[in-house]
Structure formats: C-alpha cells, structure tokens
Amino acid sequence: MSGVDGGVDELLAYSFTHLLIHHPTHPLIQNSRILRLAMLPSLPHVSRRDLSYFFFSQHFSDGLRTTLAILLPALVGAQWGEFAAGITISTGAVCVSATDTPGPAKHKRNGMLAGLGLVFVVAIITGLVGPYRWLLGLEIVFLAFTLTMLLVWGARAGSVGSATLLAMVLSLAHPPTLAQVLPQSLLLLLGGGWYLVLALLQQQLQPYRAAQQALGECLHAMAGFLHLKATFYQESTDLEEDYRRLVAQQVTVNEKQEAVREVIFRSRQLVNESTNISRRLVLTFVEAVDLYEHITAGYYDDAALRRDFGPTGLLSDIAALITRLATDLDYLG
C-alpha cells in the first residue's frame, strides 16, 4: 500500500503543478487548503536552518572555490581560442584540489605543494616513457604501488598519492608527443599553482573561517545528539531504535570533534594567538567538549525510567527541556 500511496502523491503533485503553471486561476489552485494537502506530502521538508548550515558549511565553501578554480581557466582559454590549453590548466587544478583536505593551514599548504610537485614530475615521466610500452608498464606498476602506500602516513598523504595517480591516468588518456611533454607538464603545473594560490589567498583573507566552520559543524552534531537523547524520555519511541541512532550520532560527534582538534590544536596557531576571535573559538570548543562529556558520562536504565516515571508525566517535561537545550546549542553553532 505504501507504494500505491507514494504513486498517488506523485500524481497529485504533478497534476497540481501543471495546473499551477498553465491554469493559475483554476478553482483548485485558488483553494489553498486543497493545494497544501495535495502537494506538501510529496515535497521534502527542508528548514531554513538546514539551508543555512549547507551554505555556510566547510564543504560548500571548498566546493565553490574548487569549482571556480577548475572552470575559470577553461572558460578563459575558450574565450582566447586556446581551449585545449585551458582544459590542461584546469586538469592541473583538479589534481591539486584533491590534496586540499580539511585540516591545519600548514598541513594543507604542505600537502598541496607536495601534490603539485609530484603531478609535474609524473606528467613529464609519463610523457617521456609513453612510446615505450615496457617502460610505461613498469612505471604504472611502480607508481601505483608506491603512491598507494602513501596511505600509511595518513589520509592527506593518501590524497597526494591519489592526485598523482589521477595526473598519470589523464596523461595516458591523451598521450602527448615528445615535443608536447614539457609544455603540457608546465600547463599542469600552472593549473596546480593557480589552485594553490587561490586556496592560500582564501586562508589569508579568512584565517578563522575553517575553524569556525568546523566548530559550527561540531556543535550542530552535538545538538543532534541531544535531540536523540530527548527521545529516550518519550514513551512513544522504540528504545532499541533510539540506541542504534544514538550510537551512530555519537560516532559523528567524535569525528567532528577530531576535525576541530585538527584545525585548532595541531597547528597551535589559534592557541598561541591572543586575538578575541581565537580565544572565543578555543574556549567555546573546550566548553563544548566538557558539556559532551557530562552528557555521555551518566548511564540510566531508560526502560525502568519509563516504567516508574511514565505515569507521572515528568518524562515529557524532561524531553521538552532537553529539546530546548539542543535547539539553543544548534543556534549557537
């Protein structure tokens, strides 16, 4: 029956959308109550808060910067009649952008520089050995093994290896002639350098942006954890399902906290600075971790609580209080 209901909802939504576009004065469209009942069940609920978190998140800003760095060289090259060169420059930006993972500014810079150098060297080697099948096969085997083993030194080193392998594969897709090897490698170097300059410029203009975004996502995850804790005091929910969702959210919170530690404490930049913004960021994170430890420190027999205090009506009040605290924490993030 759920599949039939879903099909009916989609049919109603399509019908009312057609009426809304082509016959806006139709009586059904004028009846707002019918319009709400027919269309809203089929539309996903996205709150303004969710949209705010999406547009101000670290992933969105990084994606916007990466898109600009990749598209701009190709568009400029097409405008000047050098589309192939623009695509090659954009390819270099793509390879270096793969090494730009969240973390301290110093680590990000070193990772991008390492990726830039390896992409340039591997592009030259691949172009030179391309006509010789045996040498090319040995190069592929050697680089695939060596660059994959960089994962031993962490995710950032692994991303450097992946970016270099990407440059090698793209060079094999359109092998240059011997005379084109150096110019094409220089264009890849130019594209990677363009992305590196853009990323470093953003760090200089917004030095606290990464820490603020990471801390905001951490507080948002903690608020979600509190919202799930509130469901334990609602007798209508299933405790087993509540425990399962709580454990999954706890993993998310730990990941977000580790991301904040990477940005704030590994580089020591925010800790050593005496500006008002850096102090607030550090103190906010310390207090947030302390609050989270207090939340997770206690253990209660939730089944016994529901059995003993359910008839008193206290549990619903406690759930409402926890939900309010979670909402306040969410707005703080």
GROMACS .gro file of C-alpha atoms in nm:
model
  333
    1MET     CA    1   0.000   0.000   0.000
    2SER     CA    2   0.287   0.241   0.067
    3GLY     CA    3   0.398   0.219  -0.298
    4VAL     CA    4   0.044   0.293  -0.417
    5ASP     CA    5   0.018   0.588  -0.177
    6GLY     CA    6   0.352   0.721  -0.299
    7GLY     CA    7   0.236   0.694  -0.661
    8VAL     CA    8  -0.087   0.876  -0.580
    9ASP     CA    9   0.108   1.153  -0.405
   10GLU     CA   10   0.338   1.195  -0.705
   11LEU     CA   11   0.041   1.201  -0.946
   12LEU     CA   12  -0.136   1.465  -0.735
   13ALA     CA   13   0.179   1.675  -0.711
   14TYR     CA   14   0.231   1.659  -1.088
   15SER     CA   15  -0.134   1.744  -1.159
   16PHE     CA   16  -0.138   2.045  -0.927
   17THR     CA   17   0.199   2.165  -1.057
   18HIS     CA   18   0.060   2.152  -1.413
   19LEU     CA   19  -0.247   2.348  -1.304
   20LEU     CA   20  -0.035   2.599  -1.114
   21ILE     CA   21   0.180   2.673  -1.421
   22HIS     CA   22  -0.076   2.662  -1.701
   23HIS     CA   23  -0.406   2.742  -1.525
   24PRO     CA   24  -0.328   2.956  -1.219
   25THR     CA   25  -0.690   3.074  -1.193
   26HIS     CA   26  -0.830   2.722  -1.172
   27PRO     CA   27  -1.066   2.676  -0.870
   28LEU     CA   28  -0.844   2.403  -0.726
   29ILE     CA   29  -0.546   2.637  -0.728
   30GLN     CA   30  -0.747   2.911  -0.559
   31ASN     CA   31  -0.834   2.670  -0.279
   32SER     CA   32  -0.511   2.688  -0.080
   33ARG     CA   33  -0.622   2.422   0.165
   34ILE     CA   34  -0.653   2.157  -0.108
   35LEU     CA   35  -0.322   2.273  -0.256
   36ARG     CA   36  -0.145   2.223   0.076
   37LEU     CA   37  -0.296   1.881   0.132
   38ALA     CA   38  -0.210   1.761  -0.216
   39MET     CA   39   0.139   1.898  -0.268
   40LEU     CA   40   0.310   1.914   0.070
   41PRO     CA   41   0.321   1.540   0.145
   42SER     CA   42   0.528   1.485  -0.168
   43LEU     CA   43   0.776   1.766  -0.102
   44PRO     CA   44   1.077   1.709   0.125
   45HIS     CA   45   1.088   1.926   0.435
   46VAL     CA   46   1.396   2.147   0.438
   47SER     CA   47   1.414   2.400   0.716
   48ARG     CA   48   1.581   2.738   0.689
   49ARG     CA   49   1.833   2.619   0.946
   50ASP     CA   50   1.932   2.322   0.729
   51LEU     CA   51   1.983   2.553   0.431
   52SER     CA   52   2.193   2.786   0.645
   53TYR     CA   53   2.417   2.502   0.758
   54PHE     CA   54   2.456   2.384   0.399
   55PHE     CA   55   2.550   2.721   0.251
   56PHE     CA   56   2.788   2.813   0.536
   57SER     CA   57   2.945   2.468   0.572
   58GLN     CA   58   3.309   2.399   0.500
   59HIS     CA   59   3.222   2.154   0.224
   60PHE     CA   60   3.015   2.414   0.037
   61SER     CA   61   3.283   2.683   0.053
   62ASP     CA   62   3.553   2.435  -0.053
   63GLY     CA   63   3.334   2.312  -0.337
   64LEU     CA   64   3.267   2.667  -0.452
   65ARG     CA   65   3.638   2.750  -0.453
   66THR     CA   66   3.726   2.428  -0.636
   67THR     CA   67   3.457   2.488  -0.897
   68LEU     CA   68   3.585   2.840  -0.960
   69ALA     CA   69   3.946   2.724  -0.985
   70ILE     CA   70   3.858   2.449  -1.233
   71LEU     CA   71   3.610   2.630  -1.456
   72LEU     CA   72   3.783   2.967  -1.489
   73PRO     CA   73   4.095   2.851  -1.684
   74ALA     CA   74   3.883   2.652  -1.929
   75LEU     CA   75   3.646   2.945  -1.984
   76VAL     CA   76   3.931   3.193  -2.030
   77GLY     CA   77   4.108   2.954  -2.269
   78ALA     CA   78   3.791   2.910  -2.473
   79GLN     CA   79   3.746   3.288  -2.488
   80TRP     CA   80   4.101   3.334  -2.621
   81GLY     CA   81   4.081   3.043  -2.864
   82GLU     CA   82   4.308   2.818  -2.655
   83PHE     CA   83   4.051   2.576  -2.520
   84ALA     CA   84   4.290   2.277  -2.514
   85ALA     CA   85   4.542   2.471  -2.306
   86GLY     CA   86   4.266   2.588  -2.074
   87ILE     CA   87   4.149   2.229  -2.023
   88THR     CA   88   4.504   2.122  -1.938
   89ILE     CA   89   4.535   2.402  -1.683
   90SER     CA   90   4.200   2.302  -1.535
   91THR     CA   91   4.325   1.943  -1.515
   92GLY     CA   92   4.619   2.059  -1.305
   93ALA     CA   93   4.378   2.242  -1.076
   94VAL     CA   94   4.167   1.927  -1.044
   95CYS     CA   95   4.469   1.718  -0.942
   96VAL     CA   96   4.592   1.963  -0.678
   97SER     CA   97   4.241   2.021  -0.542
   98ALA     CA   98   4.228   1.651  -0.450
   99THR     CA   99   4.503   1.717  -0.193
  100ASP     CA  100   4.318   2.011  -0.034
  101THR     CA  101   4.155   1.825   0.254
  102PRO     CA  102   4.032   1.993   0.577
  103GLY     CA  103   4.295   2.048   0.843
  104PRO     CA  104   4.552   2.297   0.973
  105ALA     CA  105   4.667   2.560   0.725
  106LYS     CA  106   5.030   2.448   0.739
  107HIS     CA  107   4.940   2.086   0.666
  108LYS     CA  108   4.711   2.188   0.380
  109ARG     CA  109   4.985   2.402   0.224
  110ASN     CA  110   5.246   2.128   0.252
  111GLY     CA  111   5.006   1.871   0.106
  112MET     CA  112   4.921   2.088  -0.192
  113LEU     CA  113   5.289   2.169  -0.257
  114ALA     CA  114   5.379   1.800  -0.246
  115GLY     CA  115   5.092   1.717  -0.480
  116LEU     CA  116   5.190   1.997  -0.717
  117GLY     CA  117   5.549   1.877  -0.743
  118LEU     CA  118   5.458   1.510  -0.787
  119VAL     CA  119   5.196   1.587  -1.052
  120PHE     CA  120   5.452   1.784  -1.254
  121VAL     CA  121   5.724   1.517  -1.228
  122VAL     CA  122   5.492   1.226  -1.303
  123ALA     CA  123   5.343   1.409  -1.603
  124ILE     CA  124   5.692   1.451  -1.751
  125ILE     CA  125   5.792   1.090  -1.683
  126THR     CA  126   5.468   0.952  -1.825
  127GLY     CA  127   5.504   1.162  -2.139
  128LEU     CA  128   5.866   1.054  -2.193
  129VAL     CA  129   5.812   0.679  -2.145
  130GLY     CA  130   5.476   0.675  -2.326
  131PRO     CA  131   5.612   0.545  -2.660
  132TYR     CA  132   5.790   0.256  -2.484
  133ARG     CA  133   5.531   0.004  -2.369
  134TRP     CA  134   5.757  -0.193  -2.135
  135LEU     CA  135   5.882   0.117  -1.958
  136LEU     CA  136   5.528   0.251  -1.937
  137GLY     CA  137   5.407  -0.074  -1.782
  138LEU     CA  138   5.687  -0.068  -1.524
  139GLU     CA  139   5.610   0.295  -1.444
  140ILE     CA  140   5.241   0.223  -1.390
  141VAL     CA  141   5.313  -0.072  -1.159
  142PHE     CA  142   5.579   0.116  -0.963
  143LEU     CA  143   5.379   0.437  -0.920
  144ALA     CA  144   5.053   0.258  -0.843
  145PHE     CA  145   5.217   0.063  -0.561
  146THR     CA  146   5.434   0.347  -0.427
  147LEU     CA  147   5.168   0.617  -0.433
  148THR     CA  148   4.906   0.388  -0.280
  149MET     CA  149   5.144   0.310   0.006
  150LEU     CA  150   5.140   0.679   0.098
  151LEU     CA  151   4.816   0.600   0.283
  152VAL     CA  152   5.039   0.462   0.559
  153TRP     CA  153   5.121   0.823   0.652
  154GLY     CA  154   4.758   0.928   0.676
  155ALA     CA  155   4.467   1.049   0.468
  156ARG     CA  156   4.641   1.366   0.348
  157ALA     CA  157   4.942   1.175   0.215
  158GLY     CA  158   4.700   0.929   0.056
  159SER     CA  159   4.521   1.214  -0.119
  160VAL     CA  160   4.857   1.332  -0.258
  161GLY     CA  161   4.912   0.984  -0.400
  162SER     CA  162   4.562   0.974  -0.547
  163ALA     CA  163   4.611   1.314  -0.712
  164THR     CA  164   4.938   1.198  -0.867
  165LEU     CA  165   4.778   0.878  -0.997
  166LEU     CA  166   4.498   1.088  -1.143
  167ALA     CA  167   4.751   1.300  -1.330
  168MET     CA  168   4.918   0.986  -1.465
  169VAL     CA  169   4.589   0.836  -1.584
  170LEU     CA  170   4.481   1.160  -1.752
  171SER     CA  171   4.819   1.183  -1.926
  172LEU     CA  172   4.772   0.829  -2.057
  173ALA     CA  173   4.426   0.913  -2.189
  174HIS     CA  174   4.571   1.172  -2.430
  175PRO     CA  175   4.943   1.093  -2.464
  176PRO     CA  176   5.143   1.394  -2.587
  177THR     CA  177   5.416   1.383  -2.844
  178LEU     CA  178   5.775   1.420  -2.732
  179ALA     CA  179   5.771   1.790  -2.819
  180GLN     CA  180   5.449   1.843  -2.622
  181VAL     CA  181   5.562   1.675  -2.299
  182LEU     CA  182   5.726   1.976  -2.135
  183PRO     CA  183   5.466   2.238  -2.244
  184GLN     CA  184   5.179   2.016  -2.128
  185SER     CA  185   5.352   1.945  -1.796
  186LEU     CA  186   5.410   2.317  -1.746
  187LEU     CA  187   5.041   2.383  -1.810
  188LEU     CA  188   4.953   2.123  -1.546
  189LEU     CA  189   5.198   2.295  -1.311
  190LEU     CA  190   5.037   2.630  -1.389
  191GLY     CA  191   4.690   2.494  -1.313
  192GLY     CA  192   4.801   2.340  -0.986
  193GLY     CA  193   4.981   2.660  -0.890
  194TRP     CA  194   4.668   2.861  -0.972
  195TYR     CA  195   4.462   2.648  -0.735
  196LEU     CA  196   4.734   2.666  -0.467
  197VAL     CA  197   4.744   3.047  -0.484
  198LEU     CA  198   4.365   3.069  -0.468
  199ALA     CA  199   4.347   2.839  -0.164
  200LEU     CA  200   4.627   3.021   0.021
  201LEU     CA  201   4.469   3.358  -0.060
  202GLN     CA  202   4.142   3.246   0.093
  203GLN     CA  203   4.327   3.132   0.405
  204GLN     CA  204   4.493   3.470   0.439
  205LEU     CA  205   4.171   3.664   0.388
  206GLN     CA  206   3.967   3.437   0.620
  207PRO     CA  207   4.216   3.285   0.868
  208TYR     CA  208   3.946   3.176   1.114
  209ARG     CA  209   3.694   3.052   0.860
  210ALA     CA  210   3.797   2.685   0.868
  211ALA     CA  211   3.797   2.675   1.249
  212GLN     CA  212   3.458   2.848   1.268
  213GLN     CA  213   3.305   2.608   1.017
  214ALA     CA  214   3.450   2.301   1.187
  215LEU     CA  215   3.332   2.420   1.529
  216GLY     CA  216   2.985   2.501   1.394
  217GLU     CA  217   2.951   2.154   1.245
  218CYS     CA  218   3.067   2.005   1.575
  219LEU     CA  219   2.803   2.196   1.773
  220HIS     CA  220   2.541   2.100   1.515
  221ALA     CA  221   2.630   1.732   1.560
  222MET     CA  222   2.616   1.769   1.940
  223ALA     CA  223   2.273   1.929   1.910
  224GLY     CA  224   2.160   1.631   1.705
  225PHE     CA  225   2.294   1.403   1.979
  226LEU     CA  226   2.091   1.593   2.239
  227HIS     CA  227   1.778   1.570   2.025
  228LEU     CA  228   1.823   1.194   2.016
  229LYS     CA  229   1.873   1.185   2.393
  230ALA     CA  230   1.538   1.358   2.431
  231THR     CA  231   1.364   1.070   2.252
  232PHE     CA  232   1.458   0.837   2.538
  233TYR     CA  233   1.211   1.028   2.756
  234GLN     CA  234   0.931   0.995   2.502
  235GLU     CA  235   0.736   0.679   2.571
  236SER     CA  236   0.614   0.650   2.213
  237THR     CA  237   0.960   0.570   2.071
  238ASP     CA  238   1.135   0.234   2.050
  239LEU     CA  239   1.436   0.214   2.282
  240GLU     CA  240   1.632  -0.024   2.059
  241GLU     CA  241   1.596   0.209   1.762
  242ASP     CA  242   1.686   0.506   1.985
  243TYR     CA  243   2.006   0.334   2.100
  244ARG     CA  244   2.102   0.249   1.742
  245ARG     CA  245   2.059   0.608   1.622
  246LEU     CA  246   2.236   0.745   1.931
  247VAL     CA  247   2.546   0.531   1.874
  248ALA     CA  248   2.560   0.638   1.508
  249GLN     CA  249   2.531   1.005   1.608
  250GLN     CA  250   2.798   0.958   1.874
  251VAL     CA  251   3.040   0.843   1.604
  252THR     CA  252   2.956   1.156   1.404
  253VAL     CA  253   3.017   1.381   1.705
  254ASN     CA  254   3.356   1.220   1.770
  255GLU     CA  255   3.455   1.274   1.406
  256LYS     CA  256   3.353   1.640   1.419
  257GLN     CA  257   3.542   1.694   1.745
  258GLU     CA  258   3.853   1.538   1.597
  259ALA     CA  259   3.822   1.769   1.295
  260VAL     CA  260   3.811   2.072   1.527
  261ARG     CA  261   4.115   1.946   1.717
  262GLU     CA  262   4.300   1.914   1.386
  263VAL     CA  263   4.229   2.276   1.297
  264ILE     CA  264   4.273   2.438   1.640
  265PHE     CA  265   4.537   2.241   1.828
  266ARG     CA  266   4.758   2.065   1.572
  267SER     CA  267   4.884   2.386   1.415
  268ARG     CA  268   4.890   2.573   1.751
  269GLN     CA  269   4.813   2.894   1.559
  270LEU     CA  270   4.480   2.971   1.727
  271VAL     CA  271   4.609   2.861   2.068
  272ASN     CA  272   4.913   3.091   2.052
  273GLU     CA  273   4.724   3.392   1.914
  274SER     CA  274   4.580   3.642   2.159
  275THR     CA  275   4.302   3.783   1.942
  276ASN     CA  276   3.946   3.792   2.065
  277ILE     CA  277   3.822   3.557   1.792
  278SER     CA  278   4.087   3.291   1.857
  279ARG     CA  279   4.020   3.294   2.232
  280ARG     CA  280   3.647   3.259   2.179
  281LEU     CA  281   3.693   2.969   1.940
  282VAL     CA  282   3.923   2.780   2.175
  283LEU     CA  283   3.708   2.841   2.484
  284THR     CA  284   3.388   2.751   2.300
  285PHE     CA  285   3.535   2.421   2.189
  286VAL     CA  286   3.669   2.340   2.536
  287GLU     CA  287   3.330   2.410   2.693
  288ALA     CA  288   3.153   2.210   2.422
  289VAL     CA  289   3.374   1.906   2.485
  290ASP     CA  290   3.318   1.940   2.859
  291LEU     CA  291   2.941   1.954   2.805
  292TYR     CA  292   2.951   1.648   2.581
  293GLU     CA  293   3.149   1.451   2.838
  294HIS     CA  294   2.891   1.537   3.105
  295ILE     CA  295   2.612   1.422   2.874
  296THR     CA  296   2.772   1.088   2.795
  297ALA     CA  297   2.916   1.019   3.143
  298GLY     CA  298   2.590   0.912   3.310
  299TYR     CA  299   2.408   0.588   3.242
  300TYR     CA  300   2.040   0.536   3.314
  301ASP     CA  301   1.808   0.239   3.284
  302ASP     CA  302   1.572   0.401   3.037
  303ALA     CA  303   1.325   0.113   3.044
  304ALA     CA  304   1.298   0.142   3.423
  305LEU     CA  305   1.260   0.520   3.399
  306ARG     CA  306   0.971   0.482   3.157
  307ARG     CA  307   0.810   0.219   3.375
  308ASP     CA  308   0.843   0.407   3.705
  309PHE     CA  309   0.800   0.770   3.598
  310GLY     CA  310   0.592   0.741   3.283
  311PRO     CA  311   0.257   0.777   3.463
  312THR     CA  312   0.373   1.093   3.643
  313GLY     CA  313   0.416   1.297   3.323
  314LEU     CA  314   0.767   1.409   3.422
  315LEU     CA  315   0.938   1.239   3.130
  316SER     CA  316   0.765   1.455   2.871
  317ASP     CA  317   0.875   1.768   3.059
  318ILE     CA  318   1.234   1.643   3.068
  319ALA     CA  319   1.221   1.563   2.696
  320ALA     CA  320   1.093   1.914   2.622
  321LEU     CA  321   1.373   2.067   2.832
  322ILE     CA  322   1.643   1.862   2.656
  323THR     CA  323   1.496   1.953   2.318
  324ARG     CA  324   1.507   2.321   2.408
  325LEU     CA  325   1.871   2.292   2.516
  326ALA     CA  326   1.952   2.111   2.191
  327THR     CA  327   1.784   2.386   1.990
  328ASP     CA  328   1.983   2.654   2.173
  329LEU     CA  329   2.306   2.463   2.110
  330ASP     CA  330   2.214   2.426   1.744
  331TYR     CA  331   2.160   2.801   1.706
  332LEU     CA  332   2.491   2.862   1.881
  333GLY     CA  333   2.661   2.657   1.609
   0.00000   0.00000   0.00000
